Coordinates of C-alpha atoms and ligand atoms in Angstrom, one line a residue:
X1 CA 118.3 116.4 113.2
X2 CA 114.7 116.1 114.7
X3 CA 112.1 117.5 112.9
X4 CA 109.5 118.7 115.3
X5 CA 107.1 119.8 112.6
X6 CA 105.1 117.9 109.9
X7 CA 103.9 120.6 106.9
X8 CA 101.7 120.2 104.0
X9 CA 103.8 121.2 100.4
X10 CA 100.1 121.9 98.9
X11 CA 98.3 123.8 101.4
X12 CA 101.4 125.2 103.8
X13 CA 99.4 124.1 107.1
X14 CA 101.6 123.0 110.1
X15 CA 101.4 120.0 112.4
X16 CA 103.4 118.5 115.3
X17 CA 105.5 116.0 113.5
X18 CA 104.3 112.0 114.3
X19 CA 100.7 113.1 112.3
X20 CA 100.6 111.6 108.7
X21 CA 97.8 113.4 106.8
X22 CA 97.1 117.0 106.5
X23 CA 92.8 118.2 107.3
X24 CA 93.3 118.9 103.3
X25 CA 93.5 115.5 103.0
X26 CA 97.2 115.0 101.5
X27 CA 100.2 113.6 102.8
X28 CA 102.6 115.3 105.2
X29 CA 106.0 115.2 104.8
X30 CA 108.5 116.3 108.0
X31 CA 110.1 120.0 107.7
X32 CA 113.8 119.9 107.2
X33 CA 115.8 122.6 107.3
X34 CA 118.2 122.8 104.2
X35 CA 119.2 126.7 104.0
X36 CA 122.8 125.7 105.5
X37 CA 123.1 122.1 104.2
X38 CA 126.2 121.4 102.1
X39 CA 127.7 118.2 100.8
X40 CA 129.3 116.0 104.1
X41 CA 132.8 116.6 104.0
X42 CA 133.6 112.6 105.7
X43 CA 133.6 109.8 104.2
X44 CA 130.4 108.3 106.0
X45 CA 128.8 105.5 103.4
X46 CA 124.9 104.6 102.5
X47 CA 121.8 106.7 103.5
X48 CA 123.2 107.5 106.7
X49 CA 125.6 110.1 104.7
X50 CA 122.5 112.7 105.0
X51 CA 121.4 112.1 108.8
X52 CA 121.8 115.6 109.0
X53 CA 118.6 115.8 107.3
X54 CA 117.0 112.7 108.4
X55 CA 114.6 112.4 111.5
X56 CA 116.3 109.9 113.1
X57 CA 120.0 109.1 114.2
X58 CA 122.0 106.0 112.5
X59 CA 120.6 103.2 113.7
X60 CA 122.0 99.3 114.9
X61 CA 120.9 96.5 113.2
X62 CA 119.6 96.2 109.1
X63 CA 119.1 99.8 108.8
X64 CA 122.9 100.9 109.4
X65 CA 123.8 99.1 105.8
X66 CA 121.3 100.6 103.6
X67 CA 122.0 102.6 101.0
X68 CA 125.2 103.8 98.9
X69 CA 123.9 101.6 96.0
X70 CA 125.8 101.7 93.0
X71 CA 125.0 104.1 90.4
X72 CA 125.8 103.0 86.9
X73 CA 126.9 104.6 84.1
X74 CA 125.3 102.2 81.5
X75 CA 126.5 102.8 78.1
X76 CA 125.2 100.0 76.3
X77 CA 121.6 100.9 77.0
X78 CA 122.1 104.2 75.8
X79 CA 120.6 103.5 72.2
X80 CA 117.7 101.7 73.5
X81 CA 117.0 104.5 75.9
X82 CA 117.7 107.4 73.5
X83 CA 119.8 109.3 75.9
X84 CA 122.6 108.6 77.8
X85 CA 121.5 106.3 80.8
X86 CA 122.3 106.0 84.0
X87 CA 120.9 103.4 86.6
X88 CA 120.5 104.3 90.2
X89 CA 120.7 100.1 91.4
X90 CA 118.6 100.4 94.3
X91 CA 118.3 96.3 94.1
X92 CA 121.2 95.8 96.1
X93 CA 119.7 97.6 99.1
X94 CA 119.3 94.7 101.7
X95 CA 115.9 93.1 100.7
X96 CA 116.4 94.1 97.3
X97 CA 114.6 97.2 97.0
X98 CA 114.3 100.5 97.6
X99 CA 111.9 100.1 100.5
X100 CA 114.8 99.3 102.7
X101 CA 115.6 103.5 102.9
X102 CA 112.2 103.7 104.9
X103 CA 111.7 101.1 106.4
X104 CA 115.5 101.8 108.2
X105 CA 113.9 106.0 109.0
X106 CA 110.9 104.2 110.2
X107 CA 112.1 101.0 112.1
X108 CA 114.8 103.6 113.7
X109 CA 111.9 106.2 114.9
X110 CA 110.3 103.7 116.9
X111 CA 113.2 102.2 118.0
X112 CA 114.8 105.4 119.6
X113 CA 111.2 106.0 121.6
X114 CA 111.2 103.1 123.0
X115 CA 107.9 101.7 121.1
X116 CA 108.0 97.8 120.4
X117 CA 105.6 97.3 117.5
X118 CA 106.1 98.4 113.8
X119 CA 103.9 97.8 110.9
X120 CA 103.1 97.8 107.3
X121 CA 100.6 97.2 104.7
X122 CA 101.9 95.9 101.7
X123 CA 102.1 93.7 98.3
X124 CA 105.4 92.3 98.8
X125 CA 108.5 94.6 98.9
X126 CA 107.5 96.8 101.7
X127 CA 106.3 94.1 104.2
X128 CA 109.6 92.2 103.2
X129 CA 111.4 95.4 103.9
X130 CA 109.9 96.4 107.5
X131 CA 109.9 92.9 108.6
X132 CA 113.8 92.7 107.9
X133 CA 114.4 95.7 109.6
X134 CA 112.4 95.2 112.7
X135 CA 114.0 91.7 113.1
X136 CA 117.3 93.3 113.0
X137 CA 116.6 95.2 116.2
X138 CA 114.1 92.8 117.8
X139 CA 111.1 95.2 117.2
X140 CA 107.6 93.6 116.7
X141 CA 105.9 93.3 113.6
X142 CA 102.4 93.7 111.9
X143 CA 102.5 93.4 108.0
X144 CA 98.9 93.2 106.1
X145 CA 99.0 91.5 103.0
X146 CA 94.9 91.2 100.6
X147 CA 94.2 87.8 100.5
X148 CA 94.8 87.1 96.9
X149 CA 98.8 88.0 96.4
X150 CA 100.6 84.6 95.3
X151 CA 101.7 82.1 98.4
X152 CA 105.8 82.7 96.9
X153 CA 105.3 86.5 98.6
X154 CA 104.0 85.2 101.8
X155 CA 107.0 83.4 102.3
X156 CA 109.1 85.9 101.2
X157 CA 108.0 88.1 103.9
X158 CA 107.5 85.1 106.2
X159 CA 111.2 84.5 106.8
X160 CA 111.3 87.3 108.9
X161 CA 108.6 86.6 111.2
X162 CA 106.5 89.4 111.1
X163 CA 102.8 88.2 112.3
X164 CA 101.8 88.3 108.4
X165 CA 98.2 88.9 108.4
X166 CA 96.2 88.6 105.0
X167 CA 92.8 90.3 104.7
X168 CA 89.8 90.2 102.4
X169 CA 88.3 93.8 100.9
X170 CA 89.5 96.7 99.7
X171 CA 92.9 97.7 100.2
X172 CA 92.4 101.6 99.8
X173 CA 90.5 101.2 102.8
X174 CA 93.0 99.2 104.4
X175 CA 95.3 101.5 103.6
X176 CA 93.3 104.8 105.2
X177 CA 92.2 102.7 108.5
X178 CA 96.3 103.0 109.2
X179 CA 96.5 106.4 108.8
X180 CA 96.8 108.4 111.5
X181 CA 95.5 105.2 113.8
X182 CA 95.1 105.5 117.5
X183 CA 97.0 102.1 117.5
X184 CA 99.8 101.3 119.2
X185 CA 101.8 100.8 116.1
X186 CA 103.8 103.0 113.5
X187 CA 102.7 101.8 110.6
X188 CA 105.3 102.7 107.5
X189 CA 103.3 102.7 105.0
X190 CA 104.2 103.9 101.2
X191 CA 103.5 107.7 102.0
X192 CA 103.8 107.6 105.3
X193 CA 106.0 111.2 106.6
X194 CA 109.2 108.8 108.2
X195 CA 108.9 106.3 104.8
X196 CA 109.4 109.5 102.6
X197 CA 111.9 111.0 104.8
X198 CA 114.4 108.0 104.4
X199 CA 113.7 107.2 100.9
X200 CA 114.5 110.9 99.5
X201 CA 117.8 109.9 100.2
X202 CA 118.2 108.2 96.7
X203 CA 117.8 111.5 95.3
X204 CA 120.6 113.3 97.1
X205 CA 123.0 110.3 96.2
X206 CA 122.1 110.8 92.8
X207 CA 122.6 114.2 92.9
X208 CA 126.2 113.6 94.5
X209 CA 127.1 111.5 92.0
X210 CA 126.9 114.2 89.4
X211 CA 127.9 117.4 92.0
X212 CA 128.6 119.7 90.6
X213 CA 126.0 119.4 88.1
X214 CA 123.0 117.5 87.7
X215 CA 121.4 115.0 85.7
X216 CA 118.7 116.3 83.4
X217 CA 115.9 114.1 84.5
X218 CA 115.3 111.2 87.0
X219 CA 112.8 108.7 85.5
X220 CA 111.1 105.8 88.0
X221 CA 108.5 103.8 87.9
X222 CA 105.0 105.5 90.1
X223 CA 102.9 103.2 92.3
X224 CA 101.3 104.8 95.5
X225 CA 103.2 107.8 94.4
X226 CA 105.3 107.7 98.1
X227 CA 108.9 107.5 96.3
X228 CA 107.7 110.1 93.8
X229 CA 107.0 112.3 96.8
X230 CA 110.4 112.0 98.4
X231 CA 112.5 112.1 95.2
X232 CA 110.9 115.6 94.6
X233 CA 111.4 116.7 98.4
X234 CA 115.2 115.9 98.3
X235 CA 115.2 117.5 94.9
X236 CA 113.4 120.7 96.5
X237 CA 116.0 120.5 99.8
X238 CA 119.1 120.5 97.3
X239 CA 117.6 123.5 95.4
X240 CA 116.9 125.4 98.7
X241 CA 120.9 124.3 99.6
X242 CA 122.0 125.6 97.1
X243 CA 123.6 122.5 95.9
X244 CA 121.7 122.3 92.6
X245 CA 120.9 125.0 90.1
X246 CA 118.5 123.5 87.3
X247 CA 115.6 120.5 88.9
X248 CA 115.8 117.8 87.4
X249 CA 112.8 116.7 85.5
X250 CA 110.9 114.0 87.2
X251 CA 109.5 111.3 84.8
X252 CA 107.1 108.9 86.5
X253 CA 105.9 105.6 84.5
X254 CA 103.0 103.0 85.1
X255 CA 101.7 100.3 83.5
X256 CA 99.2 101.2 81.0
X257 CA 96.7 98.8 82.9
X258 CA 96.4 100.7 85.7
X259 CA 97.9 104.3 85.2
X260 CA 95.3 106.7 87.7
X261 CA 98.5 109.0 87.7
X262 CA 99.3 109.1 84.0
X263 CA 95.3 109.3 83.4
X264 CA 95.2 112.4 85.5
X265 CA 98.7 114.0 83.9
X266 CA 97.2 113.5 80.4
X267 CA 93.8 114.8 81.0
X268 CA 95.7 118.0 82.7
X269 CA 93.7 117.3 86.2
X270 CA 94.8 118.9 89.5
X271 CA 94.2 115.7 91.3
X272 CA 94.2 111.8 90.7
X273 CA 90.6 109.8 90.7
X274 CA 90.9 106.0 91.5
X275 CA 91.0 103.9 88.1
X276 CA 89.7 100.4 87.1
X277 CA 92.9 98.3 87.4
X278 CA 93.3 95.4 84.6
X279 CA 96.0 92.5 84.7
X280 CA 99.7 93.9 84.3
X281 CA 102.9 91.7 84.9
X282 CA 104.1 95.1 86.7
X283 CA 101.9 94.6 89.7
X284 CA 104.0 95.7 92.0
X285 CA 102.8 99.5 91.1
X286 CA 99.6 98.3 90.2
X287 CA 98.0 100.8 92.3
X288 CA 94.6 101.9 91.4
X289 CA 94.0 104.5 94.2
X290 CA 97.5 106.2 94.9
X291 CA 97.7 108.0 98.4
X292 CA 100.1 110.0 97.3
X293 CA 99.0 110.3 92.8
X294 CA 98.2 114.2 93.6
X295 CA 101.7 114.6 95.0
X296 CA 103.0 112.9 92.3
X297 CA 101.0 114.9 89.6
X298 CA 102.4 117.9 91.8
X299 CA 106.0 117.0 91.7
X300 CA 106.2 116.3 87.9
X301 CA 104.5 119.7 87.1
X302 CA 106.8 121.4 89.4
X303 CA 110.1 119.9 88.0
X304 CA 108.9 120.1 84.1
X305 CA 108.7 116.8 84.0
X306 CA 105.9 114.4 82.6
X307 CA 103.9 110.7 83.5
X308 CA 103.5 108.3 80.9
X309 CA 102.4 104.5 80.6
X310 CA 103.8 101.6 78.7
X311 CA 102.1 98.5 77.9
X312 CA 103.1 95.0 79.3
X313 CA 104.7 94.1 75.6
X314 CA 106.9 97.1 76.1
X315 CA 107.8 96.4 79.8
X316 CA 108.9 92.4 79.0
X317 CA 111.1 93.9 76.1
X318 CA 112.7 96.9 78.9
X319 CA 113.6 93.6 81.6
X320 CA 114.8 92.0 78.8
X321 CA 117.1 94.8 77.6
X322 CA 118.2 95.6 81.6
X323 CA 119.4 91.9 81.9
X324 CA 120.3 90.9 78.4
X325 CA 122.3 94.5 77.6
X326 CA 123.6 95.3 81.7
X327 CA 123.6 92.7 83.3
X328 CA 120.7 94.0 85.7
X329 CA 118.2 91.8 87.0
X330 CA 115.4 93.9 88.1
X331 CA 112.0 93.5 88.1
X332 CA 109.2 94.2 86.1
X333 CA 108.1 97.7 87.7
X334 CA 111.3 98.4 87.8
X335 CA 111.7 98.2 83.8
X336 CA 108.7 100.1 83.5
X337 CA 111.1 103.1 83.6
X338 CA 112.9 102.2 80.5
X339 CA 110.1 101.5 78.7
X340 CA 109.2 105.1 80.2
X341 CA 111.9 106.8 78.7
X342 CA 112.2 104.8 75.2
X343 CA 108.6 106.5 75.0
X344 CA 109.9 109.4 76.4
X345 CA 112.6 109.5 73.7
X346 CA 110.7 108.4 71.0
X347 CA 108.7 111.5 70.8
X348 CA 111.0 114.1 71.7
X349 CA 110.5 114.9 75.2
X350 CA 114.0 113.5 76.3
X351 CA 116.9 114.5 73.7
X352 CA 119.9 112.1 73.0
X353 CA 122.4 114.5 74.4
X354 CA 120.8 114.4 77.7
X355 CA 121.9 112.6 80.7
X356 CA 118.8 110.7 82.2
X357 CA 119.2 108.4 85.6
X358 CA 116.9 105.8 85.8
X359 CA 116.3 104.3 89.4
X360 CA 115.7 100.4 89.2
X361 CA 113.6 100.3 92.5
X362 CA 113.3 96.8 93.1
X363 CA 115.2 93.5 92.2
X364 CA 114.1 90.6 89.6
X365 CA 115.5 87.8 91.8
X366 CA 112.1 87.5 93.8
X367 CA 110.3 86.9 90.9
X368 CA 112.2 85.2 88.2
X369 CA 112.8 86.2 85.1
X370 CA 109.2 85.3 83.4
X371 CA 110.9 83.5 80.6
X372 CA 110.8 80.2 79.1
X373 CA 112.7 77.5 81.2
X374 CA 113.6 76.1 77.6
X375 CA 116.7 78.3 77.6
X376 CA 119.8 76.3 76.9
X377 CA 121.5 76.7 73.7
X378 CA 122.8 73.2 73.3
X379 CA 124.1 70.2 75.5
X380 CA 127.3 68.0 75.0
X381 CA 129.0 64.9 76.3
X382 CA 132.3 65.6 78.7
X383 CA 134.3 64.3 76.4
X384 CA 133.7 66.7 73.4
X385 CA 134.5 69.9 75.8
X386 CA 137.6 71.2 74.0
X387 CA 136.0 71.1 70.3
X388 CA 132.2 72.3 71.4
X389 CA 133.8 75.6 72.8
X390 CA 136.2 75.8 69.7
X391 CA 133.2 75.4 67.6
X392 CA 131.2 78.2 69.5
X393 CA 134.3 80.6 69.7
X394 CA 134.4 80.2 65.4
X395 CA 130.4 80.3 65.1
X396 CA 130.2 83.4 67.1
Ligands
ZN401 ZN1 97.2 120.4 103.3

């Protein structure tokens, strides 16, 4: 489907699609029609189930493979969480995160016009994400990292020969000087209309996983507030489809060091106000200006839902559980979520009966585990093999 309009959810003005921000100053998103949408009837796999409500055809190339992660029922966390959890394991998308929905909506869009050069400005997972993607098709790429991100990420991204670009000052202004730029270059960012578009597709396989009911709440973890935005569209699209009765609540978590969302949400504020942002090991949503916070505030109001922060402490202990308890290696803005909803279910806001679908958004493996190397239990000679696993099997 080709959406041909771009529409503002908070002040219901109209736009030809292609423009990112609204004269109100918030982010577009691109209309879809839902009224006749039902459930696809083939057995097409991964995002490209729900073209029919995407802005762009199935593409060649990285973007054809993304989606259709697994979504696990994970019983064994259910204590710790308080409620019985599921995980939405967006880490096995192909870079490992859930980036790769829009960066494959946004790679595609230029793509099919024709346009040769793609960009991005991004911590880590994003410029990883639309680097991949625009290899894959042989599409130019622009990713702008600040200056100070650790020398690992550049090489992360590097493999995919983007022309990575690292640049000093403030990166909220970085940020606005590629929206709506008179450059010859879509730049994907976090909010951006086409990055929303794709990634609201995590919702509606969610949502399919459970037809014909729904989960009671979908918890992730809120940076720019871009994922938060497109979880709530496709949540809105499936209500207007009839597909769902109830929303599900939307929980959003941030690290207490830098929450502007959860600030705002607590001090009942209409909008989000830039914060100071201190140290967290979750910097990956360590964003102290969120493009998108007011939609996010927006979307949690609208779904009953709520934003709260957890501490680094609590964070560390959530990895540990995802790893140590199912076998999930995510990482650490990812765990925020379960520290989210341990908080969540600690003071009665999430009940134990409830089913609750947390998505891990991004995947451990890029940043290690941020545990001590001394892990071994014990070492042995060759020769004493047989009676050092007899003597485990009996100690155990
Ligand atoms: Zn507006």
């Amino acid at each position: 489907m080709d959406s041909e309009r771009a529409t503002c959810v908070s002040c219901g003005r109209a736009y030809p699609a292609g423009r990112q921000r609204c004269g109100c100053g918030e982010p577009l998103w691109l209309e879809t029609d839902a009224s006749e949408y039902d459930w696809p009837s083939d057995d097409t796999t991964g995002m490209w189930r729900f073209a029919d409500l995407l802005p762009v055809d199935p593409p060649t190339g990285l973007g054809a493979g993304v989606g259709g992660t697994p979504l696990v029922r994970t019983e064994r966390l259910d204590a710790y969480a308080g409620c019985r959890l599921s995980v939405k394991d967006e880490t096995r998308n192909p870079t490992g995160s859930f980036k790769d929905r829009g960066s494959a909506v946004g790679v595609a869009a230029v793509a099919e016009r024709g346009d040769q050069w793609v960009g991005t400005v991004s911590h880590g997972n994003m410029g990883m994400s639309v680097a991949a993607h625009a290899a894959s098709v042989g599409l130019d790429c622009l990713v702008f990292v600040p200056e100070d991100i650790p020398a690992e990420r550049h090489s992360l991204i590097a493999q995919y020969d983007p022309e990575l670009v690292t640049v000093r000052g403030s990166y909220g202004r970085l940020y606005e000087a590629t929206v709506d730029s008179p450059l010859p270059v879509e730049f994907v960012n976090s909010d951006s209309p086409l990055r929303v578009a794709g990634q609201k597709t995590v919702a509606f396989e969610i949502l399919e996983g459970f037809a014909p009911d729904a989960p009671d709440a979908i918890a992730l973890p809120v940076s720019s507030g871009g994922n938060a935005s497109a979880v709530w569209k496709a949540l809105r699209e499936a209500r207007t489809a009839g597909l769902i009765d109830d929303i599900p609540r939307l929980y959003l978590v941030q690290a207490a060091a830098c929450d502007p969302v959860a600030t705002a949400y607590r001090g009942g504020a209409d909008s989000v106000t830039p914060v100071e942002a201190g140290d967290t090991i979750a910097y990956s949503i360590a964003n102290a200006d969120p493009p998108s916070g007011t939609r996010a505030l927006a979307a949690v109001r609208d779904t009953d839902g709520a934003v709260v922060s957890v501490t680094d402490d609590e964070i560390r202990d959530a990895m540990s559980v995802l790893s140590s308890r199912a076998g999930l290696c995510v990482e650490a803005a990812s765990a925020t979520a379960l520290a989210g909803v341990r908080a969540l279910s600690a003071s009665g806001e999430v009940r134990p009966d409830e089913r609750v679908v947390l998505v891990a958004t991004g995947t451990g493996f890029k940043e290690g585990t941020g545990r001590a190397t001394d892990v071994v239990s014990s070492s042995i000679d060759v020769d004493s093999f047989e009676s050092a696993v007899r003597d485990r099997i009996e100690g155990s």
